[in-house]
Coordinates of C-alpha atoms in Angstrom, one line a residue:
K907 CA 92.5 264.2 -11.4
P908 CA 92.6 260.8 -9.7
L909 CA 89.3 259.0 -9.2
K910 CA 87.9 258.8 -5.7
G911 CA 85.5 255.9 -6.4
R912 CA 82.6 257.8 -4.9
F913 CA 79.5 259.7 -6.0
V914 CA 76.5 261.4 -4.4
H915 CA 72.9 260.8 -5.1
L916 CA 70.6 263.7 -4.2
T917 CA 66.8 263.7 -4.7
D918 CA 63.5 265.3 -3.7
L919 CA 64.8 268.3 -1.8
H920 CA 61.5 270.2 -2.2
P921 CA 62.8 273.6 -0.8
D922 CA 60.0 275.9 0.3
P923 CA 60.9 279.6 0.7
F924 CA 57.6 280.2 2.5
Y925 CA 58.3 277.7 5.2
H926 CA 57.9 279.3 8.6
T927 CA 59.3 277.8 11.8
G928 CA 56.4 277.5 14.2
G929 CA 53.8 277.5 11.5
A930 CA 50.9 275.2 11.6
E931 CA 50.9 271.8 9.8
S932 CA 47.4 272.6 8.5
K933 CA 48.8 275.7 6.8
A934 CA 51.5 273.8 5.0
C935 CA 53.9 275.3 7.7
H936 CA 53.5 278.7 6.0
F937 CA 51.5 280.5 8.7
K938 CA 50.7 280.2 12.3
K939 CA 47.2 279.1 13.3
K940 CA 45.0 282.0 14.4
R941 CA 43.4 280.0 17.2
K942 CA 45.5 280.0 20.4
R943 CA 45.4 276.2 20.6
H944 CA 45.7 273.8 17.8
R945 CA 46.2 270.1 18.3
A946 CA 46.6 267.3 15.9
E947 CA 44.5 264.2 15.9
N948 CA 47.0 262.4 18.2
G949 CA 46.5 265.1 20.8
S950 CA 49.9 266.8 20.5
A951 CA 50.7 270.2 18.9
R952 CA 52.0 269.9 15.3
K953 CA 54.1 273.0 14.6
A954 CA 56.8 273.4 12.0
G955 CA 60.3 272.7 13.3
Y956 CA 63.5 274.4 12.4
W957 CA 64.6 271.5 10.3
G958 CA 61.2 270.5 9.0
L959 CA 58.1 268.6 10.0
P960 CA 58.2 264.9 9.3
V961 CA 55.2 263.0 8.1
S962 CA 53.3 266.1 7.1
E963 CA 52.1 268.1 4.1
C964 CA 55.0 270.5 4.7
D965 CA 58.0 270.8 2.4
S966 CA 61.6 271.4 3.3
P967 CA 62.8 274.6 5.0
L968 CA 65.8 276.3 3.5
T969 CA 67.6 275.7 6.7
L970 CA 67.5 272.0 6.0
V971 CA 68.5 272.3 2.4
N972 CA 71.4 274.7 3.2
A973 CA 72.6 272.4 6.1
T974 CA 72.6 269.4 3.7
F975 CA 74.9 271.2 1.3
D976 CA 77.0 272.6 4.0
W977 CA 77.6 269.1 5.4
L978 CA 78.3 267.7 1.9
G979 CA 80.8 270.5 1.3
E980 CA 82.6 269.9 4.5
H981 CA 82.9 266.1 4.1
F982 CA 82.8 265.5 0.3
R983 CA 83.8 268.6 -1.6
D984 CA 86.9 266.9 -3.2
E985 CA 85.9 263.4 -2.5
V986 CA 83.3 262.5 -5.2
D987 CA 83.7 261.9 -9.0
F988 CA 80.2 263.0 -10.0
V989 CA 76.7 263.9 -8.7
V990 CA 73.4 262.2 -9.5
W991 CA 70.5 264.6 -9.0
T992 CA 67.1 263.2 -9.7
G993 CA 64.6 266.0 -9.4
D994 CA 61.8 267.6 -7.4
N995 CA 63.6 270.8 -6.4
A996 CA 60.5 272.9 -5.8
R997 CA 57.4 272.9 -3.5
H998 CA 54.9 270.2 -4.0
G999 CA 52.3 270.8 -6.7
E1000 CA 48.6 270.8 -7.0
E1001 CA 46.4 268.2 -5.3
T1002 CA 42.9 267.0 -5.8
D1003 CA 40.6 268.8 -3.4
T1004 CA 38.5 266.3 -1.5
K1005 CA 35.4 268.4 -1.8
S1006 CA 35.5 269.9 -5.3
R1007 CA 37.6 267.1 -6.8
R1008 CA 39.5 269.8 -8.6
L1009 CA 43.2 270.4 -8.6
A1010 CA 44.2 273.0 -6.1
D1011 CA 47.5 274.1 -4.5
I1012 CA 48.3 272.7 -1.0
D1013 CA 48.3 276.3 0.1
T1014 CA 45.8 278.2 -2.0
R1015 CA 47.1 281.5 -0.6
L1016 CA 50.5 280.9 -2.1
P1017 CA 49.9 279.2 -5.4
R1018 CA 53.0 277.8 -7.2
T1019 CA 54.2 279.6 -10.4
L1020 CA 56.6 278.5 -13.0
P1021 CA 59.0 281.4 -12.3
E1022 CA 59.2 280.3 -8.6
I1023 CA 59.8 276.6 -9.7
L1024 CA 62.6 277.6 -12.0
D1025 CA 64.2 280.0 -9.4
L1026 CA 64.3 277.1 -6.9
N1027 CA 65.9 274.9 -9.4
R1028 CA 68.5 277.5 -10.1
Y1029 CA 69.1 277.9 -6.4
V1030 CA 69.7 274.1 -5.9
A1031 CA 71.9 274.0 -9.1
D1032 CA 74.0 276.8 -7.8
R1033 CA 74.4 275.1 -4.4
I1034 CA 75.5 271.9 -6.1
R1035 CA 78.2 273.8 -8.1
Q1036 CA 79.3 275.7 -5.0
T1037 CA 79.5 272.5 -2.9
F1038 CA 81.3 270.2 -5.3
G1039 CA 83.1 272.6 -7.7
K1040 CA 82.4 273.6 -11.3
D1041 CA 84.3 270.7 -12.9
V1042 CA 82.4 267.8 -11.2
P1043 CA 80.0 266.1 -13.7
V1044 CA 76.3 266.4 -12.7
V1045 CA 73.5 264.4 -14.3
A1046 CA 70.1 266.1 -13.5
S1047 CA 66.6 264.9 -14.3
I1048 CA 63.2 266.7 -14.3
G1049 CA 60.8 265.8 -11.4
N1050 CA 57.1 265.8 -11.6
N1051 CA 57.0 268.9 -9.3
D1052 CA 59.6 270.7 -11.4
I1053 CA 57.0 271.6 -14.0
Y1054 CA 53.8 273.6 -14.0
P1055 CA 51.2 272.2 -13.7
H1056 CA 52.8 269.2 -12.0
N1057 CA 52.9 265.8 -13.7
V1058 CA 52.0 267.2 -17.2
L1059 CA 54.7 267.7 -19.7
A1060 CA 54.0 268.0 -23.5
P1061 CA 56.4 266.9 -26.2
G1062 CA 59.3 269.2 -26.7
P1063 CA 60.7 271.6 -27.7
N1064 CA 58.5 273.5 -25.3
K1065 CA 58.9 276.2 -22.6
I1066 CA 59.8 273.8 -19.9
T1067 CA 62.6 272.0 -21.7
N1068 CA 63.9 275.3 -23.0
E1069 CA 63.9 276.8 -19.5
Y1070 CA 65.7 273.8 -18.0
L1071 CA 68.2 273.9 -20.8
D1072 CA 69.1 277.3 -19.5
V1073 CA 69.0 276.4 -15.8
W1074 CA 71.1 273.3 -16.3
S1075 CA 73.4 274.8 -19.0
H1076 CA 76.5 274.0 -16.9
F1077 CA 75.5 270.3 -16.7
I1078 CA 74.3 269.5 -20.2
P1079 CA 77.0 268.9 -22.8
E1080 CA 76.8 271.2 -25.8
H1081 CA 76.2 268.3 -28.3
F1082 CA 73.1 267.2 -26.3
Q1083 CA 71.4 270.6 -26.1
H1084 CA 69.2 270.0 -29.1
T1085 CA 68.3 266.5 -27.7
F1086 CA 67.4 268.0 -24.3
A1087 CA 65.3 270.8 -25.8
R1088 CA 63.3 268.1 -27.7
G1089 CA 63.0 265.5 -25.0
G1090 CA 64.4 266.6 -21.7
Y1091 CA 67.1 263.9 -21.5
Y1092 CA 70.8 263.7 -22.1
S1093 CA 74.0 261.8 -21.1
V1094 CA 77.4 262.8 -19.9
E1095 CA 80.7 260.9 -19.5
A1096 CA 81.5 260.9 -15.8
V1097 CA 84.7 259.0 -16.4
K1098 CA 86.1 259.7 -19.9
G1099 CA 85.9 256.5 -22.0
D1100 CA 84.7 254.4 -19.1
L1101 CA 81.5 255.5 -17.4
L1102 CA 78.4 257.1 -18.9
L1103 CA 75.6 258.7 -16.9
V1104 CA 72.2 258.8 -18.6
S1105 CA 69.5 261.3 -17.5
L1106 CA 66.0 259.9 -18.4
N1107 CA 63.0 262.1 -18.6
T1108 CA 60.6 259.7 -16.8
L1109 CA 57.7 262.1 -17.2
Y1110 CA 57.2 260.8 -20.7
F1111 CA 56.8 257.3 -19.1
Y1112 CA 54.8 258.4 -16.1
D1113 CA 51.2 257.2 -16.1
R1114 CA 50.0 260.5 -14.6
N1115 CA 51.2 262.5 -17.6
A1116 CA 47.9 262.3 -19.6
I1117 CA 49.3 264.3 -22.4
V1118 CA 51.5 261.5 -23.8
D1119 CA 50.5 258.2 -25.4
G1120 CA 52.3 255.8 -23.1
S1121 CA 54.8 254.6 -25.7
R1122 CA 52.2 252.8 -27.7
N1123 CA 53.0 254.6 -30.9
I1124 CA 55.6 257.1 -31.9
D1125 CA 55.4 259.5 -29.0
P1126 CA 58.0 261.2 -26.7
G1127 CA 58.3 258.0 -24.6
T1128 CA 59.0 255.8 -27.7
E1129 CA 61.5 258.3 -29.1
Q1130 CA 63.3 258.4 -25.7
L1131 CA 63.5 254.6 -25.6
L1132 CA 65.0 254.5 -29.1
W1133 CA 67.5 257.2 -28.1
L1134 CA 68.4 255.2 -24.9
E1135 CA 69.0 252.1 -27.0
Q1136 CA 71.4 254.1 -29.2
Q1137 CA 73.2 255.3 -26.1
L1138 CA 73.6 251.7 -24.8
T1139 CA 74.8 250.5 -28.2
L1140 CA 77.5 253.2 -28.4
A1141 CA 78.5 252.6 -24.8
R1142 CA 78.9 248.8 -25.4
A1143 CA 80.9 249.4 -28.6
Q1144 CA 83.3 251.6 -26.6
G1145 CA 83.5 249.3 -23.7
M1146 CA 81.8 251.7 -21.3
Q1147 CA 79.6 251.1 -18.3
V1148 CA 76.3 253.0 -17.8
W1149 CA 74.3 254.3 -14.9
L1150 CA 70.6 255.1 -15.7
T1151 CA 69.1 257.9 -13.7
G1152 CA 65.7 259.5 -13.5
H1153 CA 62.9 260.8 -11.2
V1154 CA 59.9 258.4 -11.3
P1155 CA 61.1 254.8 -10.6
A1156 CA 60.7 252.2 -13.3
T1157 CA 57.9 250.2 -11.8
K1158 CA 54.7 248.8 -13.2
D1159 CA 52.6 251.0 -11.0
N1160 CA 54.3 254.2 -11.9
W1161 CA 54.8 253.9 -15.7
Y1162 CA 52.5 253.3 -18.6
P1163 CA 52.5 249.5 -19.4
G1164 CA 53.9 250.1 -22.9
C1165 CA 56.8 252.2 -21.7
Y1166 CA 57.6 249.8 -18.8
E1167 CA 57.7 246.7 -20.9
Q1168 CA 59.9 248.2 -23.6
Y1169 CA 62.2 249.6 -20.9
A1170 CA 62.3 246.3 -19.1
E1171 CA 63.4 244.5 -22.3
L1172 CA 66.3 247.0 -22.6
V1173 CA 67.6 246.8 -19.1
L1174 CA 67.4 243.0 -19.1
G1175 CA 69.1 242.7 -22.4
W1176 CA 71.9 245.2 -21.6
Q1177 CA 73.0 243.9 -18.2
D1178 CA 76.6 243.6 -19.4
T1179 CA 76.6 247.4 -20.0
I1180 CA 74.2 248.9 -17.4
V1181 CA 75.7 249.2 -13.9
G1182 CA 72.5 250.1 -12.2
Q1183 CA 69.4 252.4 -12.1
L1184 CA 68.9 255.3 -9.7
F1185 CA 65.6 257.0 -9.1
G1186 CA 63.8 259.2 -6.5
H1187 CA 60.2 260.4 -6.2
M1188 CA 58.9 258.0 -3.6
N1189 CA 60.6 259.7 -0.6
V1190 CA 61.5 256.2 0.8
D1191 CA 64.5 254.0 0.6
F1192 CA 64.0 250.7 -1.1
V1193 CA 65.0 248.4 -3.9
S1194 CA 62.5 246.9 -6.3
F1195 CA 63.1 244.5 -9.3
I1196 CA 62.4 244.3 -12.9
S1197 CA 62.1 240.6 -14.0
D1198 CA 61.8 238.8 -17.3
A1199 CA 58.2 238.0 -16.3
D1200 CA 57.5 241.7 -16.9
T1201 CA 58.2 241.4 -20.6
P1202 CA 56.0 239.1 -22.7
S1203 CA 58.7 238.6 -25.3
L1204 CA 61.3 237.5 -22.7
S1205 CA 59.1 235.6 -20.2
S1206 CA 58.9 231.8 -20.4
S1207 CA 55.8 231.8 -18.2
S1208 CA 52.7 233.9 -17.8
P1209 CA 53.3 237.4 -16.3
P1210 CA 52.3 238.1 -12.7
T1211 CA 48.7 238.8 -12.2
S1212 CA 49.4 241.8 -10.0
R1213 CA 50.9 245.0 -11.5
N1214 CA 53.0 245.5 -8.4
S1215 CA 54.3 242.0 -7.7
L1216 CA 57.8 243.2 -7.3
V1217 CA 57.1 246.6 -5.7
P1218 CA 56.3 247.0 -2.0
P1219 CA 52.6 247.9 -1.9
A1220 CA 52.9 251.0 0.4
A1221 CA 55.5 252.5 -2.0
E1222 CA 53.3 252.7 -5.0
E1223 CA 51.7 256.0 -4.4
D1224 CA 52.7 259.2 -6.1
D1225 CA 54.9 261.3 -3.9
E1226 CA 52.0 263.6 -3.1
G1227 CA 50.7 260.6 -1.1
A1228 CA 54.1 259.5 0.1
I1229 CA 54.9 262.8 1.6
R1230 CA 52.5 262.1 4.5
P1231 CA 52.5 258.3 5.0
L1232 CA 50.7 258.5 8.4
A1233 CA 49.7 254.8 8.2
N1234 CA 52.2 253.5 5.8
D1235 CA 55.5 253.2 7.8
L1236 CA 54.9 249.6 8.9
A1237 CA 53.1 248.8 5.7
I1238 CA 56.3 249.6 3.8
L1239 CA 58.3 247.3 5.9
N1240 CA 55.7 244.6 5.7
G1241 CA 55.5 245.1 1.9
L1242 CA 59.3 244.8 1.6
E1243 CA 59.3 241.6 3.6
K1244 CA 56.6 240.2 1.3
L1245 CA 58.4 241.4 -1.8
Y1246 CA 61.7 239.7 -1.0
S1247 CA 60.1 236.5 0.3
S1248 CA 58.4 236.2 -3.1
L1249 CA 61.7 236.0 -4.9
P1250 CA 62.8 232.4 -5.9
P1251 CA 65.3 230.6 -3.6
E1252 CA 69.0 230.9 -4.5
H1253 CA 69.3 227.5 -6.2
K1254 CA 66.4 228.5 -8.5
L1255 CA 67.4 232.1 -9.1
H1256 CA 68.8 233.1 -12.5
E1257 CA 70.4 236.5 -12.0
R1258 CA 70.0 237.4 -15.6
D1259 CA 66.2 237.3 -15.1
Y1260 CA 66.3 240.2 -12.6
V1261 CA 67.7 243.7 -12.4
P1262 CA 67.4 245.9 -9.3
V1263 CA 65.9 249.4 -9.3
H1264 CA 67.4 251.6 -6.6
V1265 CA 65.1 254.2 -5.1
N1266 CA 66.9 256.8 -3.0
P1267 CA 65.4 258.4 0.2
S1268 CA 64.6 262.1 0.0
V1269 CA 66.0 265.2 1.6
I1270 CA 62.5 266.3 2.4
P1271 CA 61.8 264.8 5.9
T1272 CA 59.1 262.3 5.0
Y1273 CA 61.1 260.1 7.4
L1274 CA 64.7 261.1 8.1
P1275 CA 66.3 263.6 5.6
S1276 CA 68.8 261.5 3.6
I1277 CA 71.4 261.6 0.9
R1278 CA 73.3 258.6 -0.4
V1279 CA 77.1 258.4 -1.0
W1280 CA 77.9 255.5 -3.3
E1281 CA 81.3 253.8 -3.5
Y1282 CA 82.4 252.0 -6.7
N1283 CA 85.3 250.1 -8.0
T1284 CA 87.5 252.3 -10.2
T1285 CA 89.6 249.5 -11.7

């Protein structure tokens, strides 16, 4: 069928089947407070709304998730060429308890389970197919809250990768099923012979996944980077363009240094082939940059002293922190201003030395529930 020159990016829906309208914020919006009066620190009552509770520990009510897909179906059912879906399709995972310093669920009365996580992913996958049709290519990636326990994913094949191979069986091409079972990543041709979508398993790069080696030796992260280079080589040879997608953004403060530096070399060296990079996880809307200064082998000067020199400071936290940025809203804006002002002036800027990293806002109402509809040139 004719190309529309449009695609949708969905990320961080975080549906919560236990969300209860009128529930107390302190109860993760699951239950009402027993006391007659409950007021937040700012003096106003904080109760779960019908569409969610912004800037809180609460996840998304199903009313919000369903309304999102209903709106997309009404306006874009036959108007997009493919869908990018970058993970976190379950309730938030375990946090460190401030008293015991041990991991505990946000709501200990309703602990997360792997079957629940998988059921929520099936639910969202089914809604995507119902909304956009069964023939629209979908590139899906695993989020750090799509696994149990969250953040920790062992080398595959394992139960998680095998389960998602089943949940996403409609999206993963048959010739990549073995690759996905082993590493949790795959690619799909969105436009035959012209455009390739790559799903990265960023959990093998994520510095909170303590079970991997950080791409220092032959580990899942290193193997994935080798696979990615093969995908880029094949795409370039066939004259195809590539979108890279994943959950945790490619930033120094999110990824292991070894993974980040090797990835940075790839994206800087393949700018003729890579159209862009799309991530989620942070629940905020911003663009950061990878520069040649991030890769010792490409840099002509010493690398920045700060690990986060091209990332807004308030956007560095894991999404368990970003879900309730009570004091971070202005900090993010100030951080972005500082970020962009640190870039060289136009007459000194070499575009080949920088690549943008697009981080999409979330459906979960950390701020305003959001999706992004991209437009692109089909010629």
